[in-house]
Coordinates of C-alpha atoms in Angstrom, one line a residue:
X179 CA 160.2 133.2 98.1
X180 CA 161.0 131.6 94.7
X181 CA 163.9 129.2 94.2
X182 CA 165.4 128.1 90.9
X183 CA 167.5 124.9 90.8
X184 CA 169.6 124.3 87.6
X185 CA 171.2 121.1 86.4
X186 CA 172.8 119.7 83.3
X187 CA 176.0 121.7 82.9
X188 CA 179.4 120.1 82.3
X189 CA 182.3 119.6 79.9
X190 CA 181.6 118.7 76.3
X191 CA 183.6 118.7 73.1
X192 CA 182.9 121.2 70.3
X193 CA 180.1 119.9 68.2
X194 CA 178.5 118.1 71.1
X195 CA 175.3 118.6 73.0
X196 CA 174.1 119.4 76.5
X197 CA 170.7 119.8 78.0
X198 CA 170.1 122.2 80.9
X199 CA 167.1 122.0 83.2
X200 CA 165.8 124.5 85.7
X201 CA 163.0 123.9 88.2
X202 CA 161.3 126.8 89.9
X203 CA 159.4 126.4 93.2
X204 CA 157.6 128.8 95.5
X205 CA 155.0 131.4 94.9
X206 CA 155.0 131.8 91.1
X207 CA 152.6 133.8 89.0
X208 CA 151.2 131.7 86.2
X209 CA 151.9 134.2 83.5
X210 CA 155.7 134.5 83.5
X211 CA 158.8 134.4 81.4
X212 CA 161.5 131.8 82.0
X213 CA 164.9 132.2 80.4
X214 CA 168.5 131.3 80.2
X215 CA 171.3 133.9 80.4
X216 CA 175.0 133.3 80.3
X217 CA 178.1 135.1 81.5
X218 CA 181.7 134.4 80.3
X219 CA 184.7 135.7 82.3
X220 CA 185.1 139.4 81.7
X221 CA 181.8 139.7 79.8
X222 CA 178.4 141.0 80.8
X223 CA 175.6 138.6 81.4
X224 CA 173.6 138.1 78.2
X225 CA 170.3 136.7 77.3
X226 CA 170.5 133.3 75.5
X227 CA 166.8 132.4 75.1
X228 CA 163.5 133.0 76.8
X229 CA 160.1 131.6 76.7
X230 CA 156.7 132.8 77.9
X231 CA 154.2 130.7 79.8
X232 CA 152.2 130.7 76.5
X233 CA 155.1 129.2 74.6
X234 CA 156.5 132.1 72.7
X235 CA 160.3 131.9 72.5
X236 CA 163.1 134.2 71.4
X237 CA 166.8 133.6 71.0
X238 CA 170.1 135.4 70.8
X239 CA 171.3 135.6 67.2
X240 CA 174.4 133.7 68.2
X241 CA 172.5 130.5 69.2
X242 CA 169.6 130.5 66.7
X243 CA 169.4 127.2 64.9
X244 CA 171.6 125.5 67.6
X245 CA 169.7 125.9 70.9
X246 CA 166.1 125.1 71.7
X247 CA 164.3 126.4 74.8
X248 CA 161.2 124.6 76.1
X249 CA 159.1 124.5 79.2
X250 CA 156.7 122.3 81.2
X251 CA 154.3 124.7 82.9
X252 CA 152.9 121.9 85.2
X253 CA 156.4 121.4 86.6
X254 CA 157.5 125.1 86.4
X255 CA 160.5 123.8 84.6
X256 CA 162.4 125.2 81.7
X257 CA 164.9 123.4 79.5
X258 CA 167.7 124.5 77.1
X259 CA 168.8 121.9 74.5
X260 CA 172.2 123.0 73.2
X261 CA 173.4 121.4 70.0
X262 CA 176.5 122.0 67.8
X263 CA 178.2 123.6 70.8
X264 CA 181.1 125.9 70.1
X265 CA 184.0 127.0 72.3
X266 CA 182.4 130.5 72.5
X267 CA 179.4 129.0 74.2
X268 CA 181.6 128.4 77.3
X269 CA 180.1 130.4 80.2
X270 CA 178.1 130.1 83.4
X271 CA 174.5 129.7 82.5
X272 CA 171.8 131.2 84.7
X273 CA 168.1 130.4 84.8
X274 CA 165.7 133.3 85.3
X275 CA 162.0 133.7 85.9
X276 CA 160.2 137.0 85.9
X277 CA 156.7 138.4 85.8
X278 CA 154.8 141.6 86.5
X279 CA 151.9 142.2 88.9
X280 CA 150.4 145.6 88.6
X281 CA 153.4 147.9 88.9
X282 CA 155.9 145.6 90.5
X283 CA 158.4 143.4 88.7
X284 CA 159.4 140.0 90.2
X285 CA 162.8 138.7 89.0
X286 CA 164.6 135.6 90.3
X287 CA 167.8 133.9 89.4
X288 CA 169.3 130.4 89.8
X289 CA 172.8 129.8 91.2
X290 CA 174.3 129.2 87.7
X291 CA 175.7 126.1 86.1
X292 CA 179.0 125.9 84.3
X293 CA 179.1 124.9 80.6
X294 CA 182.6 124.3 79.1
X295 CA 183.1 123.5 75.5
X296 CA 186.5 122.2 74.5
X297 CA 187.8 122.8 71.0

């Protein structure tokens, strides 16, 4: 079983910064993708940013230039540095790790951490 433990959420003023962390443990395949998703009340969960074990990253258009995703493969940990935060970034942020082995997809989620940006 794989567990994801997130930390770093909280309340911040618009224009401020927060850093989220997510540590994965358990039976994890080396070649994987770790990412951050978010879900605001009444909205669907959306991808914020993701990064492969090789270091390739992609971002939602709404966060490009403001958020930076990174990872430490030795620690199975992914980070999300969030700068220039806006009120519309307010959401529950979820960590995700996924990989494929042969024909099966493995997909695990963290419990979520609240990020609230006050205007």
